[in-house]
Structure formats: C-alpha cells, structure tokens
C-alpha cells in the first residue's frame, strides 16, 4: 500500500483552501497556520480576506508564508442583452433556432477562467499545493423545490459542484505530474441523505460524492481525492436552515482542530473514500 508524500502530520505543508474567508474555511486556515503550515486561500470577499490576512501574517507581508487571493471559483465571463426591434422574432443562433422571443433577454457565458488564473498565480508564487480543500459552498433558502428560483438553484450547483470541477481541472494535472497530492472535496451529511427544503444543496453534495468517486479512479497510485462530511457545525449556512438553534452545535474553531489533523494525515490509501470528521 503506497503512501502519498506528506502522509502523516509531520512537516510543513502548503494547503490551498477555497472559501477561506469565513466559516469552516477560515477556521481551518487559522488552525493550519497556527501549526506552521503555509495557507493559500481564495474568496470572493476582499474585505474578509484582508481581515484573515492580518490575523495570519507577520508585519512583514513580503515574508509571509501565506497567500490570499480574491477569486470566484465559478466565474461568469461576460453577458450581453439580445434586443429585438419587433415582437415575436425568431432566434437562429446560440442553439435556439426556431424559438420565438417577445422581449429582450440576457445571455450569460460561464467560464472557468478565474480558476485557471488562480492556478497560474499559485504555481508561480507557491508551486504545486500539497493539499487542496475545495470548501467554497453555498445553500439555498429553505424552500420546496418548486418554490426555489432558477437563479438560486443554479448558484448552488455552480458553486458547490462546478466550482469543485473547475479546481480539479486546473490543479490536478500538475499534481498528477509529480504523482503526489491530496484533494479534499467538502461534502455534507446531506450528500449522503435527503432533507426537505434544501433539495438544491442536497443535489449538489450528492454530486460531489459521485464526482469524487469517479475522479479517484483516474488518479495515479499515491494520490487521493476524498469527500469529507464536516458534520453539523454552527456556521452561517447552518443558521440559514436551523435558525437560532444552529448555536447549539459545535463552533468552527473547535471543529478545525479535529479536521486539520484528519486532513494532514490523509494518504493515497484513502483515495475515493467518503469520510466524516
């Protein structure tokens, strides 16, 4: 049985965490940094990144072992509005030949260019990460599936599933080239069971579990990709579902102590596993 490089908790690692500016990502970053590991983090919130950077970095930022970048792992490349001068015109491009539209509408072109640029910057400044934690996530407002707006459903799938795929697309090739590395895809208990009012979220996390199992079959010996259920933790996302009762559950900083140890000890033998902190 082959261990990946870095199996076991000794030695400084470079760990990339998406969605690092709050919740589980922030707590994990702080815990890893506390033990001397180098953290690369990305988030859509520059203000929250700045706050985290201040917490973790020395006064001499140039010598900081950490790197924080304002990146959305699911980017929208551009949009444009199609306006018809007369009613009920026929659209004959973009795959919609033969369809009638009576009012202006917006077409969006989604892209993984942000993840691609993130990979380029990380490789240039820090090299290939030892561990990647695909943590960025969102959840829909509690609603029955027929009451969830299309845009909200799309946002959950885009962030929770496509964001993971974008990271894998751009970071796995250099990791495979050196034949070592660990990928942790954050899943959920709701990625292994169903729950009312959060069907989009459950769908996305079940998909993450399936994606992880499939990608595991594509990795060379010594590498690993795992799906990690963090458990029930008091985060903003939990509060959106549970309300005030979310405060009854474990805090992210307490969770991070156990999670960091578990993640640092993952090896190639864990490839394809569905794990729980």
Short mmCIF file of C-alpha atoms in Angstrom, two decimals:
data_model
loop_
_atom_site.label_atom_id
_atom_site.label_comp_id
_atom_site.label_asym_id
_atom_site.label_seq_id
_atom_site.Cartn_x
_atom_site.Cartn_y
_atom_site.Cartn_z
CA UNK A 1 0.00 0.00 0.00
CA UNK A 2 1.59 3.26 -1.13
CA UNK A 3 1.54 6.40 0.97
CA UNK A 4 1.37 9.78 -0.69
CA UNK A 5 4.08 12.29 0.06
CA UNK A 6 3.12 14.05 3.23
CA UNK A 7 1.21 11.12 4.74
CA UNK A 8 1.19 11.73 8.47
CA UNK A 9 1.09 15.10 10.20
CA UNK A 10 4.82 15.95 10.33
CA UNK A 11 6.47 18.50 8.04
CA UNK A 12 5.17 21.82 6.77
CA UNK A 13 2.54 21.58 4.03
CA UNK A 14 1.15 24.01 1.54
CA UNK A 15 -2.64 23.83 1.75
CA UNK A 16 -4.99 25.61 -0.65
CA UNK A 17 -8.48 26.33 0.72
CA UNK A 18 -11.33 27.77 -1.33
CA UNK A 19 -13.99 29.77 0.50
CA UNK A 20 -11.35 30.67 3.08
CA UNK A 21 -12.72 33.96 4.39
CA UNK A 22 -15.36 32.67 6.81
CA UNK A 23 -16.88 29.62 8.45
CA UNK A 24 -15.09 26.29 8.13
CA UNK A 25 -12.56 27.59 5.61
CA UNK A 26 -11.43 30.41 7.86
CA UNK A 27 -11.26 28.19 10.95
CA UNK A 28 -9.24 25.56 9.09
CA UNK A 29 -6.83 28.19 7.73
CA UNK A 30 -6.20 29.60 11.20
CA UNK A 31 -5.65 26.15 12.68
CA UNK A 32 -3.22 25.10 9.95
CA UNK A 33 -1.28 28.37 10.16
CA UNK A 34 -1.04 28.00 13.92
CA UNK A 35 0.90 24.79 13.38
CA UNK A 36 3.29 26.25 10.84
CA UNK A 37 1.65 25.23 7.59
CA UNK A 38 1.51 27.53 4.58
CA UNK A 39 -2.04 28.51 3.63
CA UNK A 40 -3.19 29.61 0.19
CA UNK A 41 -6.73 30.89 0.32
CA UNK A 42 -9.28 32.33 -2.06
CA UNK A 43 -12.61 34.02 -1.55
CA UNK A 44 -14.98 36.45 -3.27
CA UNK A 45 -14.81 38.88 -0.34
CA UNK A 46 -11.71 41.10 -0.38
CA UNK A 47 -12.54 42.73 2.97
CA UNK A 48 -12.79 39.37 4.73
CA UNK A 49 -9.61 38.18 3.04
CA UNK A 50 -7.82 41.28 4.31
CA UNK A 51 -9.00 40.56 7.85
CA UNK A 52 -7.81 36.96 7.68
CA UNK A 53 -4.50 38.03 6.18
CA UNK A 54 -3.98 40.43 9.08
CA UNK A 55 -4.66 37.64 11.55
CA UNK A 56 -2.20 35.21 9.99
CA UNK A 57 0.59 37.34 8.56
CA UNK A 58 3.58 38.92 10.25
CA UNK A 59 4.22 42.66 9.99
CA UNK A 60 6.49 41.91 7.04
CA UNK A 61 3.92 40.74 4.48
CA UNK A 62 6.62 40.06 1.90
CA UNK A 63 7.95 37.24 4.08
CA UNK A 64 4.54 35.74 4.85
CA UNK A 65 4.25 32.02 4.06
CA UNK A 66 0.59 32.59 3.17
CA UNK A 67 -1.12 33.80 0.01
CA UNK A 68 -4.69 35.10 -0.22
CA UNK A 69 -6.44 35.90 -3.49
CA UNK A 70 -9.78 37.46 -4.38
CA UNK A 71 -11.15 34.75 -6.69
CA UNK A 72 -14.55 33.30 -7.52
CA UNK A 73 -14.01 29.65 -8.47
CA UNK A 74 -17.06 29.93 -10.72
CA UNK A 75 -16.69 32.95 -12.98
CA UNK A 76 -19.07 34.50 -15.47
CA UNK A 77 -17.04 35.57 -18.47
CA UNK A 78 -19.45 38.08 -19.99
CA UNK A 79 -23.09 38.86 -20.63
CA UNK A 80 -24.98 40.64 -23.32
CA UNK A 81 -28.59 41.54 -23.91
CA UNK A 82 -30.40 40.49 -27.05
CA UNK A 83 -32.99 43.10 -28.02
CA UNK A 84 -35.45 42.55 -30.82
CA UNK A 85 -36.86 45.61 -32.60
CA UNK A 86 -40.14 43.90 -33.34
CA UNK A 87 -42.32 41.44 -31.38
CA UNK A 88 -42.03 37.69 -31.66
CA UNK A 89 -38.73 37.42 -33.53
CA UNK A 90 -37.10 34.14 -34.27
CA UNK A 91 -33.66 33.48 -32.75
CA UNK A 92 -31.47 31.44 -35.10
CA UNK A 93 -28.18 31.35 -33.19
CA UNK A 94 -26.82 30.05 -29.87
CA UNK A 95 -28.61 26.74 -30.30
CA UNK A 96 -32.08 28.28 -30.10
CA UNK A 97 -33.05 28.05 -33.77
CA UNK A 98 -36.78 28.19 -34.29
CA UNK A 99 -37.65 29.63 -30.86
CA UNK A 100 -39.78 32.80 -30.55
CA UNK A 101 -38.96 35.60 -28.06
CA UNK A 102 -41.17 38.63 -27.47
CA UNK A 103 -38.91 40.65 -25.13
CA UNK A 104 -35.22 41.39 -24.52
CA UNK A 105 -33.24 38.80 -22.60
CA UNK A 106 -29.70 38.32 -21.29
CA UNK A 107 -27.34 35.55 -22.34
CA UNK A 108 -24.58 34.56 -19.90
CA UNK A 109 -21.36 32.84 -20.84
CA UNK A 110 -19.93 30.89 -17.91
CA UNK A 111 -16.20 30.26 -17.74
CA UNK A 112 -13.58 28.72 -15.51
CA UNK A 113 -11.10 31.49 -16.29
CA UNK A 114 -10.86 32.55 -12.63
CA UNK A 115 -9.84 29.06 -11.53
CA UNK A 116 -7.39 28.90 -14.42
CA UNK A 117 -5.80 32.21 -13.38
CA UNK A 118 -5.76 31.11 -9.74
CA UNK A 119 -3.80 28.01 -10.73
CA UNK A 120 -1.34 30.08 -12.73
CA UNK A 121 -0.69 32.51 -9.86
CA UNK A 122 -0.41 29.76 -7.26
CA UNK A 123 2.06 27.74 -9.36
CA UNK A 124 4.11 30.87 -9.99
CA UNK A 125 4.25 32.05 -6.38
CA UNK A 126 3.97 28.90 -4.27
CA UNK A 127 4.33 25.89 -6.53
CA UNK A 128 2.02 22.89 -6.53
CA UNK A 129 -0.03 22.64 -3.32
CA UNK A 130 0.35 19.51 -1.22
CA UNK A 131 -3.32 19.56 -0.25
CA UNK A 132 -6.36 21.27 -1.76
CA UNK A 133 -9.56 21.70 0.25
CA UNK A 134 -12.50 22.51 -2.02
CA UNK A 135 -14.54 24.22 0.65
CA UNK A 136 -16.34 27.07 -1.13
CA UNK A 137 -20.05 26.49 -0.85
CA UNK A 138 -23.50 28.00 -0.61
CA UNK A 139 -27.00 26.85 0.23
CA UNK A 140 -30.48 27.78 -0.94
CA UNK A 141 -33.02 29.47 1.31
CA UNK A 142 -35.35 26.91 2.85
CA UNK A 143 -37.97 26.23 0.18
CA UNK A 144 -39.74 23.39 -1.56
CA UNK A 145 -38.12 22.65 -4.90
CA UNK A 146 -40.94 24.20 -6.95
CA UNK A 147 -40.51 27.44 -4.97
CA UNK A 148 -36.73 27.72 -5.44
CA UNK A 149 -35.95 30.37 -8.10
CA UNK A 150 -33.98 29.15 -11.10
CA UNK A 151 -31.11 31.55 -10.39
CA UNK A 152 -30.83 30.33 -6.81
CA UNK A 153 -30.76 26.67 -7.86
CA UNK A 154 -28.08 27.49 -10.45
CA UNK A 155 -25.97 29.37 -7.90
CA UNK A 156 -25.89 26.36 -5.58
CA UNK A 157 -24.91 23.95 -8.35
CA UNK A 158 -22.38 26.37 -9.83
CA UNK A 159 -20.54 26.97 -6.57
CA UNK A 160 -20.84 23.59 -4.85
CA UNK A 161 -20.28 21.35 -7.87
CA UNK A 162 -18.90 23.29 -10.84
CA UNK A 163 -16.51 25.20 -8.58
CA UNK A 164 -15.02 21.88 -7.45
CA UNK A 165 -14.77 20.66 -11.05
CA UNK A 166 -13.02 23.89 -12.08
CA UNK A 167 -10.43 23.46 -9.34
CA UNK A 168 -9.84 19.83 -10.31
CA UNK A 169 -9.50 20.76 -13.98
CA UNK A 170 -6.66 23.20 -13.35
CA UNK A 171 -4.86 21.80 -10.30
CA UNK A 172 -4.92 18.05 -10.87
CA UNK A 173 -2.61 18.00 -13.94
CA UNK A 174 0.41 19.48 -12.10
CA UNK A 175 -0.31 17.32 -9.05
CA UNK A 176 -0.51 14.22 -11.23
CA UNK A 177 2.72 15.21 -12.97
CA UNK A 178 4.58 15.00 -9.68
CA UNK A 179 2.46 11.98 -8.61
CA UNK A 180 1.54 13.26 -5.19
CA UNK A 181 -1.12 15.35 -3.56
CA UNK A 182 -4.38 15.18 -1.67
CA UNK A 183 -7.72 16.69 -2.70
CA UNK A 184 -10.48 17.14 -0.13
CA UNK A 185 -13.92 17.88 -1.55
CA UNK A 186 -16.19 19.19 1.17
CA UNK A 187 -19.41 17.20 1.19
CA UNK A 188 -22.17 17.01 3.79
CA UNK A 189 -24.40 14.62 5.65
CA UNK A 190 -26.94 15.88 3.12
CA UNK A 191 -24.71 14.48 0.40
CA UNK A 192 -25.48 11.02 1.77
CA UNK A 193 -29.13 11.51 2.73
CA UNK A 194 -32.05 13.71 1.72
CA UNK A 195 -33.77 16.56 3.52
CA UNK A 196 -36.82 18.68 2.80
CA UNK A 197 -36.44 22.34 1.80
CA UNK A 198 -32.79 22.03 0.78
CA UNK A 199 -33.08 19.89 -2.37
CA UNK A 200 -30.64 22.03 -4.41
CA UNK A 201 -27.99 21.76 -1.70
CA UNK A 202 -28.53 18.01 -1.27
CA UNK A 203 -28.32 17.57 -5.04
CA UNK A 204 -25.01 19.41 -5.21
CA UNK A 205 -23.44 17.43 -2.38
CA UNK A 206 -24.62 14.06 -3.71
CA UNK A 207 -22.97 15.12 -6.96
CA UNK A 208 -19.75 15.97 -5.14
CA UNK A 209 -19.73 12.47 -3.67
CA UNK A 210 -20.17 10.94 -7.13
CA UNK A 211 -17.58 13.22 -8.70
CA UNK A 212 -15.08 12.27 -6.01
CA UNK A 213 -15.62 8.54 -6.52
CA UNK A 214 -15.16 8.88 -10.27
CA UNK A 215 -12.08 11.12 -10.14
CA UNK A 216 -10.50 8.71 -7.64
CA UNK A 217 -10.46 6.12 -10.43
CA UNK A 218 -8.42 8.49 -12.61
CA UNK A 219 -5.60 9.26 -10.18
CA UNK A 220 -2.21 7.55 -10.08
CA UNK A 221 -1.19 5.47 -7.11
CA UNK A 222 -0.11 7.56 -4.16
CA UNK A 223 -2.59 10.39 -4.70
CA UNK A 224 -6.02 10.71 -3.14
CA UNK A 225 -9.28 12.57 -3.55
CA UNK A 226 -11.83 12.22 -0.77
CA UNK A 227 -15.29 13.53 0.05
CA UNK A 228 -15.38 14.94 3.57
CA UNK A 229 -18.56 15.45 5.57
CA UNK A 230 -17.65 18.06 8.21
CA UNK A 231 -20.55 17.16 10.47
CA UNK A 232 -23.09 19.65 11.81
CA UNK A 233 -21.24 22.89 12.60
CA UNK A 234 -22.50 26.30 13.68
CA UNK A 235 -21.93 28.34 10.52
CA UNK A 236 -23.92 30.95 8.61
CA UNK A 237 -25.09 28.21 6.27
CA UNK A 238 -26.42 26.12 9.14
CA UNK A 239 -28.15 29.17 10.61
CA UNK A 240 -29.91 29.72 7.30
CA UNK A 241 -31.52 26.29 7.75
CA UNK A 242 -31.78 25.88 11.51
CA UNK A 243 -32.21 29.47 12.65
CA UNK A 244 -31.20 30.22 16.23
CA UNK A 245 -30.83 26.52 17.06
CA UNK A 246 -27.64 26.46 14.98
CA UNK A 247 -25.88 27.91 18.03
CA UNK A 248 -26.42 24.60 19.82
CA UNK A 249 -23.88 22.92 17.55
CA UNK A 250 -20.09 22.83 17.53
CA UNK A 251 -18.21 26.02 16.67
CA UNK A 252 -15.94 26.09 13.59
CA UNK A 253 -12.73 26.65 15.60
CA UNK A 254 -13.36 23.53 17.70
CA UNK A 255 -14.15 21.55 14.55
CA UNK A 256 -10.97 22.77 12.84
CA UNK A 257 -8.70 21.16 15.44
CA UNK A 258 -10.00 17.70 14.53
CA UNK A 259 -10.42 18.43 10.84
CA UNK A 260 -6.86 19.73 10.37
CA UNK A 261 -5.38 16.64 11.98
CA UNK A 262 -7.53 14.37 9.86
CA UNK A 263 -6.74 16.18 6.60
CA UNK A 264 -2.99 16.29 7.28
CA UNK A 265 -2.97 12.54 7.87
CA UNK A 266 -4.71 11.57 4.63
CA UNK A 267 -2.69 9.32 2.32
CA UNK A 268 -3.05 7.56 -1.00
CA UNK A 269 -4.74 4.70 0.84
CA UNK A 270 -7.76 6.99 1.41
CA UNK A 271 -8.39 7.55 -2.30
CA UNK A 272 -12.09 7.61 -3.12
CA UNK A 273 -13.24 7.46 0.50
CA UNK A 274 -16.29 9.21 1.89
CA UNK A 275 -15.14 10.41 5.30
CA UNK A 276 -16.65 12.28 8.25
CA UNK A 277 -14.88 14.48 10.77
#
